[in-house]
XYZ file of C-alpha atoms in Angstrom:
514
model
C -41.500 -110.086 -42.565
C -42.995 -109.058 -39.208
C -39.653 -107.497 -38.219
C -39.589 -105.485 -41.438
C -43.141 -104.343 -40.814
C -42.225 -103.339 -37.256
C -39.239 -101.333 -38.460
C -41.372 -99.551 -41.032
C -43.898 -98.654 -38.378
C -41.164 -97.385 -36.130
C -39.761 -95.173 -38.866
C -43.218 -93.857 -39.782
C -44.054 -93.053 -36.143
C -40.692 -91.360 -35.634
C -41.172 -89.316 -38.823
C -44.582 -88.087 -37.720
C -43.283 -87.205 -34.252
C -40.237 -85.363 -35.616
C -42.372 -83.478 -38.115
C -44.556 -82.307 -35.253
C -41.524 -81.248 -33.171
C -40.120 -79.426 -36.222
C -43.423 -77.604 -36.630
C -43.271 -76.405 -33.021
C -39.673 -75.264 -33.447
C -40.609 -73.447 -36.691
C -43.499 -71.707 -34.912
C -41.229 -70.599 -32.093
C -38.462 -69.277 -34.358
C -40.509 -67.829 -37.260
C -39.386 -64.315 -38.141
C -36.094 -64.771 -36.286
C -33.862 -65.768 -39.188
C -30.559 -64.030 -39.756
C -30.244 -61.153 -42.214
C -28.677 -63.300 -44.936
C -31.608 -65.735 -44.859
C -33.851 -62.830 -45.832
C -31.711 -62.339 -48.954
C -32.870 -65.798 -49.983
C -36.456 -64.919 -49.028
C -36.359 -61.839 -51.231
C -35.111 -63.855 -54.196
C -37.919 -66.354 -53.629
C -40.487 -63.557 -53.184
C -39.507 -61.877 -56.462
C -39.543 -65.213 -58.308
C -42.965 -66.144 -56.926
C -44.522 -62.872 -58.059
C -42.993 -63.011 -61.523
C -40.063 -60.617 -61.284
C -37.482 -63.325 -61.887
C -34.803 -64.962 -59.812
C -33.361 -61.618 -58.713
C -32.846 -59.544 -55.568
C -33.504 -56.191 -57.200
C -36.004 -56.379 -60.076
C -34.220 -55.686 -63.343
C -30.775 -56.701 -62.036
C -29.758 -60.283 -62.870
C -27.140 -60.985 -60.184
C -26.438 -64.511 -59.012
C -26.589 -63.544 -55.337
C -28.511 -66.612 -54.133
C -25.986 -69.244 -53.076
C -28.796 -71.770 -52.724
C -30.905 -71.573 -55.909
C -32.531 -74.964 -55.324
C -33.696 -73.804 -51.892
C -34.999 -70.579 -53.511
C -37.019 -72.621 -55.981
C -38.543 -74.716 -53.187
C -39.497 -71.566 -51.211
C -40.928 -69.837 -54.287
C -42.959 -72.923 -55.176
C -44.355 -73.072 -51.610
C -45.150 -69.369 -51.783
C -47.030 -69.766 -55.043
C -48.947 -72.827 -53.775
C -49.912 -71.537 -50.345
C -49.698 -67.742 -50.508
C -48.135 -67.832 -47.011
C -45.385 -65.324 -46.196
C -41.850 -66.537 -46.709
C -40.699 -65.674 -43.190
C -43.098 -68.439 -42.086
C -42.522 -70.830 -44.948
C -38.720 -70.652 -44.500
C -38.627 -72.167 -40.987
C -41.412 -74.647 -41.850
C -39.539 -76.049 -44.823
C -36.273 -75.932 -42.866
C -37.881 -78.012 -40.083
C -39.444 -80.418 -42.530
C -35.996 -80.915 -44.070
C -34.490 -81.678 -40.621
C -37.298 -84.165 -39.940
C -36.738 -85.806 -43.342
C -32.975 -86.035 -42.672
C -33.541 -87.627 -39.261
C -36.043 -90.098 -40.743
C -33.666 -91.152 -43.526
C -30.836 -91.616 -41.021
C -33.090 -93.752 -38.814
C -34.121 -95.853 -41.793
C -30.479 -96.255 -42.761
C -29.553 -97.463 -39.245
C -32.540 -99.852 -39.099
C -31.541 -101.339 -42.458
C -27.883 -101.754 -41.484
C -28.015 -102.646 -37.796
C -31.611 -102.932 -36.509
C -30.564 -103.267 -32.868
C -29.198 -99.685 -32.912
C -32.597 -98.113 -33.373
C -32.696 -96.630 -29.814
C -29.554 -94.592 -30.536
C -30.976 -93.497 -33.889
C -34.232 -92.364 -32.285
C -32.363 -90.344 -29.686
C -30.042 -88.909 -32.322
C -32.857 -87.899 -34.627
C -34.639 -86.154 -31.737
C -31.492 -84.216 -30.855
C -31.011 -83.298 -34.506
C -34.557 -82.056 -35.087
C -34.746 -80.025 -31.861
C -31.127 -78.762 -31.833
C -31.180 -75.078 -30.840
C -27.795 -74.710 -32.560
C -29.370 -75.735 -35.852
C -32.444 -73.564 -35.309
C -30.244 -70.506 -34.752
C -29.358 -70.952 -38.449
C -32.908 -71.577 -39.667
C -33.863 -70.293 -43.109
C -31.001 -71.800 -45.099
C -30.835 -74.718 -47.560
C -28.263 -76.997 -45.959
C -30.821 -79.323 -44.244
C -32.606 -79.872 -47.563
C -29.261 -80.591 -49.272
C -28.316 -83.068 -46.519
C -31.720 -84.745 -46.708
C -31.359 -85.138 -50.469
C -27.861 -86.620 -50.062
C -29.125 -88.975 -47.330
C -31.939 -90.084 -49.639
C -29.403 -90.616 -52.408
C -27.263 -92.769 -50.098
C -30.334 -94.731 -48.986
C -31.538 -95.470 -52.525
C -28.185 -95.843 -54.257
C -28.018 -99.680 -54.065
C -31.527 -100.208 -55.536
C -32.115 -97.143 -57.711
C -28.841 -95.517 -58.762
C -30.410 -93.190 -61.352
C -32.832 -91.792 -58.779
C -30.018 -91.488 -56.225
C -27.844 -89.603 -58.703
C -30.688 -87.222 -59.585
C -31.328 -86.477 -55.899
C -27.635 -85.877 -55.293
C -27.432 -83.546 -58.275
C -30.324 -81.450 -56.975
C -28.570 -81.311 -53.556
C -25.828 -79.291 -55.311
C -28.478 -76.844 -56.438
C -29.318 -76.308 -52.763
C -25.678 -75.925 -51.631
C -22.718 -75.876 -54.026
C -20.529 -77.568 -51.371
C -22.853 -80.596 -51.587
C -20.830 -81.495 -54.661
C -18.330 -82.996 -52.215
C -21.158 -85.208 -50.999
C -21.806 -86.393 -54.552
C -18.139 -87.386 -54.860
C -18.254 -89.196 -51.493
C -21.420 -91.046 -52.533
C -19.734 -92.249 -55.731
C -16.677 -93.415 -53.728
C -18.871 -95.299 -51.218
C -20.677 -97.014 -54.048
C -17.358 -97.825 -55.756
C -16.124 -99.373 -52.501
C -19.347 -101.380 -52.024
C -19.681 -102.747 -55.576
C -16.034 -102.840 -56.593
C -16.962 -101.102 -59.821
C -17.568 -97.566 -61.018
C -21.221 -96.473 -60.428
C -21.651 -95.052 -63.918
C -25.442 -94.704 -63.773
C -25.408 -92.866 -60.455
C -22.502 -90.636 -61.429
C -24.062 -89.851 -64.823
C -27.395 -88.877 -63.305
C -25.701 -86.688 -60.709
C -23.492 -85.048 -63.313
C -26.486 -84.401 -65.563
C -28.279 -82.674 -62.675
C -25.259 -80.530 -61.839
C -24.557 -79.612 -65.438
C -28.218 -78.667 -65.961
C -27.952 -76.235 -63.059
C -24.693 -74.816 -64.389
C -26.245 -74.326 -67.849
C -29.353 -72.613 -66.477
C -27.286 -70.324 -64.232
C -24.952 -69.384 -67.095
C -27.844 -68.680 -69.428
C -29.705 -66.550 -66.875
C -26.897 -64.778 -65.020
C -23.925 -65.102 -67.373
C -22.000 -66.970 -64.660
C -22.117 -70.589 -63.429
C -21.030 -69.694 -59.885
C -22.845 -67.522 -57.306
C -21.537 -63.968 -57.136
C -21.711 -64.152 -53.319
C -18.644 -66.410 -53.420
C -16.622 -63.677 -55.122
C -17.868 -61.012 -52.697
C -17.077 -63.118 -49.623
C -13.606 -63.908 -50.899
C -13.001 -60.184 -51.475
C -14.082 -59.507 -47.843
C -11.978 -62.295 -46.328
C -8.632 -61.380 -44.650
C -5.833 -61.316 -47.213
C -2.297 -62.579 -46.963
C -3.046 -65.591 -44.742
C -1.567 -69.023 -45.231
C -3.844 -72.042 -45.607
C -3.132 -73.093 -42.010
C -3.842 -69.574 -40.712
C -7.146 -69.442 -42.633
C -8.110 -72.844 -41.196
C -7.290 -71.818 -37.638
C -9.069 -68.448 -37.916
C -12.178 -70.055 -39.431
C -12.546 -72.654 -36.691
C -11.689 -70.152 -33.987
C -14.682 -68.024 -35.082
C -16.809 -71.179 -35.401
C -15.905 -72.335 -31.877
C -16.597 -68.888 -30.337
C -20.108 -69.028 -31.747
C -20.758 -72.580 -30.601
C -19.300 -72.006 -27.176
C -21.253 -68.773 -26.827
C -24.484 -70.605 -27.698
C -23.980 -73.909 -25.863
C -21.671 -72.751 -23.042
C -20.103 -75.629 -21.166
C -22.062 -78.181 -23.176
C -20.113 -77.398 -26.354
C -16.930 -79.397 -25.527
C -18.917 -82.407 -24.298
C -21.227 -82.291 -27.313
C -18.404 -82.343 -29.843
C -16.280 -84.832 -27.920
C -19.266 -87.165 -27.626
C -20.258 -86.578 -31.247
C -16.791 -87.337 -32.492
C -16.662 -90.488 -30.383
C -20.116 -91.528 -31.613
C -19.106 -91.016 -35.234
C -16.976 -94.192 -35.093
C -19.842 -96.625 -34.229
C -22.176 -94.621 -36.467
C -19.863 -95.137 -39.437
C -19.855 -98.816 -38.628
C -23.532 -99.383 -37.909
C -25.330 -96.437 -39.569
C -25.633 -97.587 -43.151
C -24.911 -95.711 -46.356
C -26.937 -92.544 -45.607
C -25.416 -92.025 -42.189
C -21.893 -92.706 -43.438
C -22.365 -90.168 -46.220
C -23.589 -87.403 -43.834
C -20.807 -87.997 -41.298
C -18.056 -88.162 -43.911
C -19.354 -85.014 -45.643
C -19.312 -83.115 -42.335
C -15.731 -84.234 -41.739
C -14.562 -83.265 -45.243
C -16.268 -79.858 -45.039
C -14.603 -79.156 -41.685
C -11.258 -79.723 -43.361
C -11.882 -78.133 -46.732
C -14.331 -75.245 -46.185
C -11.837 -72.929 -44.447
C -9.385 -73.325 -47.312
C -11.833 -72.132 -49.965
C -11.132 -68.486 -49.124
C -14.557 -67.252 -48.032
C -15.085 -65.626 -44.642
C -16.995 -67.598 -41.988
C -20.779 -67.583 -42.034
C -23.073 -68.968 -39.315
C -24.836 -71.561 -41.442
C -21.594 -73.223 -42.522
C -21.656 -75.213 -39.261
C -25.020 -76.927 -40.054
C -23.548 -80.198 -41.488
C -21.120 -80.607 -38.547
C -23.758 -79.875 -35.905
C -26.281 -82.225 -37.576
C -23.676 -85.007 -37.701
C -22.499 -84.710 -34.096
C -26.079 -84.302 -32.791
C -27.120 -87.572 -34.446
C -23.862 -89.339 -33.485
C -23.794 -88.368 -29.783
C -26.261 -91.089 -28.619
C -24.181 -93.698 -30.451
C -21.227 -92.924 -28.160
C -23.421 -93.288 -25.068
C -25.135 -96.394 -26.495
C -21.807 -98.064 -27.235
C -20.664 -97.503 -23.643
C -23.981 -98.813 -22.276
C -23.825 -101.911 -24.460
C -20.220 -102.596 -23.497
C -21.071 -102.344 -19.758
C -24.041 -104.686 -20.197
C -22.023 -107.179 -22.228
C -19.324 -107.424 -19.525
C -21.788 -107.811 -16.642
C -22.500 -111.291 -15.205
C -25.033 -113.186 -17.272
C -27.650 -113.191 -14.488
C -27.577 -109.408 -14.094
C -27.104 -108.541 -17.763
C -30.650 -107.278 -18.457
C -30.604 -105.121 -15.321
C -27.129 -103.820 -16.128
C -28.216 -102.881 -19.650
C -31.295 -101.092 -18.306
C -29.184 -99.197 -15.767
C -26.609 -98.168 -18.412
C -29.381 -97.092 -20.787
C -30.996 -94.991 -18.054
C -27.625 -93.363 -17.348
C -27.158 -92.572 -21.028
C -30.622 -90.919 -21.087
C -29.719 -88.877 -18.024
C -26.575 -87.666 -19.738
C -28.671 -86.480 -22.716
C -31.035 -84.440 -20.571
C -28.766 -81.325 -20.348
C -28.854 -81.005 -24.148
C -32.599 -81.442 -24.316
C -33.044 -78.920 -21.496
C -30.850 -76.380 -23.301
C -32.819 -76.784 -26.504
C -36.093 -76.383 -24.630
C -34.903 -73.201 -22.916
C -33.842 -71.727 -26.224
C -37.008 -72.625 -28.067
C -39.564 -71.753 -25.385
C -37.967 -68.820 -23.599
C -39.511 -65.431 -24.437
C -37.873 -64.031 -27.563
C -35.442 -61.203 -26.824
C -35.365 -58.089 -29.012
C -32.241 -57.794 -31.186
C -30.801 -55.300 -33.614
C -32.527 -57.215 -36.427
C -35.869 -55.976 -35.095
C -34.690 -52.433 -35.730
C -33.937 -53.353 -39.323
C -37.451 -54.810 -39.687
C -39.067 -51.684 -38.241
C -36.938 -49.451 -40.436
C -37.917 -51.449 -43.532
C -41.584 -51.279 -42.654
C -41.276 -47.510 -42.127
C -39.688 -47.150 -45.584
C -42.436 -49.274 -47.125
C -45.100 -46.959 -45.591
C -43.520 -43.573 -46.245
C -41.593 -43.881 -49.539
C -42.569 -44.442 -53.117
C -41.863 -47.689 -55.000
C -38.916 -46.075 -56.849
C -37.040 -45.121 -53.644
C -33.617 -46.695 -53.155
C -31.395 -47.200 -50.127
C -27.850 -48.254 -49.280
C -26.575 -50.330 -46.363
C -24.345 -53.276 -45.528
C -27.123 -55.560 -44.166
C -29.611 -55.898 -46.967
C -31.769 -58.951 -46.344
C -34.357 -57.769 -43.851
C -34.409 -54.257 -45.277
C -34.925 -55.535 -48.829
C -37.535 -58.146 -47.883
C -39.745 -55.949 -45.700
C -39.377 -52.637 -47.572
C -39.610 -54.027 -51.140
C -37.360 -51.179 -52.311
C -34.252 -51.041 -54.487
C -31.166 -51.785 -52.379
C -27.518 -50.964 -53.002
C -25.498 -53.629 -51.159
C -22.350 -52.086 -49.776
C -20.989 -55.601 -49.030
C -21.248 -56.492 -52.702
C -23.261 -59.734 -52.326
C -25.948 -58.666 -54.801
C -24.245 -55.549 -56.220
C -21.205 -56.673 -58.267
C -19.792 -53.195 -58.916
C -19.186 -52.913 -55.136
C -16.747 -55.852 -55.043
C -13.607 -53.837 -56.031
C -14.372 -51.424 -53.207
C -14.985 -54.261 -50.777
C -11.568 -55.673 -51.702
C -10.036 -52.267 -51.007
C -11.889 -52.174 -47.670
C -13.543 -48.768 -47.908
C -17.334 -48.514 -47.992
C -17.205 -44.738 -48.563
C -15.859 -45.101 -52.085
C -18.440 -47.770 -52.860
C -21.235 -45.465 -51.728
C -19.980 -42.488 -53.765
C -19.966 -44.618 -56.925
C -23.791 -44.533 -56.825
C -25.318 -42.487 -53.974
C -28.874 -43.464 -53.013
C -31.710 -41.337 -51.658
C -31.815 -43.195 -48.312
C -29.003 -44.637 -46.194
C -29.571 -46.968 -43.233
C -26.890 -46.956 -40.510
C -26.789 -49.091 -37.408
C -24.092 -48.103 -34.894
C -22.967 -51.748 -34.526
C -21.679 -51.643 -38.150
C -18.327 -49.794 -38.050
C -18.096 -49.291 -41.801
C -21.494 -47.598 -41.954
C -20.571 -45.445 -38.921
C -17.391 -44.398 -40.757
C -19.517 -43.384 -43.726
C -21.857 -41.370 -41.488
C -18.963 -39.451 -39.948
C -17.752 -38.027 -43.264
C -18.218 -34.252 -43.498
C -19.730 -34.443 -46.962
C -22.222 -37.072 -45.758
C -23.367 -34.910 -42.858
C -23.908 -31.990 -45.209
C -25.760 -34.064 -47.803
C -27.940 -36.355 -45.650
C -30.508 -35.557 -42.968
C -31.584 -38.108 -40.271
C -35.319 -38.687 -40.643
C -36.070 -41.689 -38.370
C -34.425 -43.491 -35.428
C -34.993 -46.926 -33.876
C -33.405 -48.125 -30.629
C -32.587 -51.717 -29.619
C -30.348 -53.455 -27.053
C -27.381 -53.258 -29.489
C -27.636 -49.525 -30.075
C -29.452 -47.260 -32.484
C -30.420 -47.465 -36.129
C -30.846 -44.239 -38.100
C -32.404 -43.656 -41.503
C -30.889 -40.780 -43.478
C -32.461 -39.036 -46.473
C -30.531 -37.074 -49.074
C -31.189 -33.349 -49.203
C -32.534 -32.189 -52.580
C -29.783 -29.655 -53.170
C -26.918 -31.846 -51.894
C -23.792 -32.420 -53.961
C -21.407 -35.217 -53.323
C -17.734 -35.671 -54.242
C -16.844 -38.139 -57.010
C -15.411 -41.522 -55.977
C -11.590 -41.674 -55.990
C -9.879 -43.963 -58.462
C -9.187 -47.414 -57.126
C -5.596 -48.743 -57.003
C -4.409 -50.480 -60.135
C -3.963 -53.872 -58.441
C -7.575 -53.881 -57.268
C -8.843 -52.955 -60.744
C -6.699 -55.664 -62.291
C -8.069 -58.301 -59.905
C -11.747 -57.319 -59.924
C -12.400 -54.985 -62.856
C -13.843 -51.485 -62.996
C -17.138 -50.896 -61.079
C -18.792 -49.088 -63.996
C -17.993 -51.972 -66.372
C -19.402 -54.506 -63.849
C -22.585 -52.449 -63.467
C -23.012 -52.154 -67.249
C -22.609 -55.949 -67.639
C -25.291 -56.631 -65.043
C -27.702 -54.209 -66.736
C -26.937 -55.751 -70.120
C -27.432 -59.332 -68.856
């Protein structure tokens, strides 16, 4: 009984500490989310103020890949009134802290002696600069829900299934985690976990029914748009290699020489973690492995936040590799020197973790550098001050502009504008723009497709530059359409594109009708 009480105190103290660390990380990174995170924020903002679960009021497009995360953000916004660019990192950090706490509890239940490794792993997970680069997305909440489901599955299968079902609301790929959870329970009990599977299926089907009733589609439109933008004609192996090549370039660019050691250590630590970590830890590690294999084959182009499950898993697993080595060295030392040998090996393991902690600290506490995203924020705020509420704009990066300007946005990537998808598949943003020209156009020189649009002779005759913003990546220019300007009609798309994606006018009419 006293040991159980001690473990509960350890978990509670660790949870409070990690929550505090997550709050500091959220404070340091607030406002620095990627552009796509602000798409989610705009959905949550519109829902919280009563305009519905939409990006542009009046247009029901399923452009939020993480509707459960949107609901959590909107609820927090309604309850607190705080801005979403602060609530996003706070809830993201709270989800990381919850995930680390559940993994620690799982390890303490399965193999109590491994709590030092779990404490170190949870600290690396919560403070990981690689995870905080991707702050603002719903994967940590989905992972925490799956970990909770794995933790509670033996005692409360209905609750576990419900939690797993809601995880799918937060990330559709979490459905693989639901399947893995059912398989783990099948292996443990030697019988089908009908109650858990039924509760999870009910939660998923409820989400599908609500999405179909509201949007007319059970799947996020963003998936269709990203598949249209992905390179065509590649084999499954080529897609897999290209996906992970892009993933590795990002990780190596962020972590430098630490990246190979982190992933080698994390992969090595996954073996003892699978053995000693308990159901929740096994579920998170196995899901990260399955996603690394399957995600590139689903056809969508790489996005930064896809690496969250893998980074979370290897961050938590890394100390288990070092701990296993330290325990082996201590076990093979002479009996008289065994305590000293274990202490020396543990101290060495801690020293090996210091480079990662130092890197995280440098990232989180170094002065924030200005990026091109700051130009988008300044441009959006200028539009909010100088234009009327009925003004509209077109661009390929819509999140920050839409969130801060609160204006109607035509998305030339097609994520929240379905009629653009056929043009995205054809690879020409000019035709997409001519299908519905807007009053304002925002062009950053780091976006080649927008630069190509700006270079067109008809664009230069019809649009006048009205504001410029400079940043280290180049220059952002806001263009306004001249009152007398005439534009050419959009050319007809090739028959094979129309057959695959439909006609833009028909897609637009369907969205307005829905």
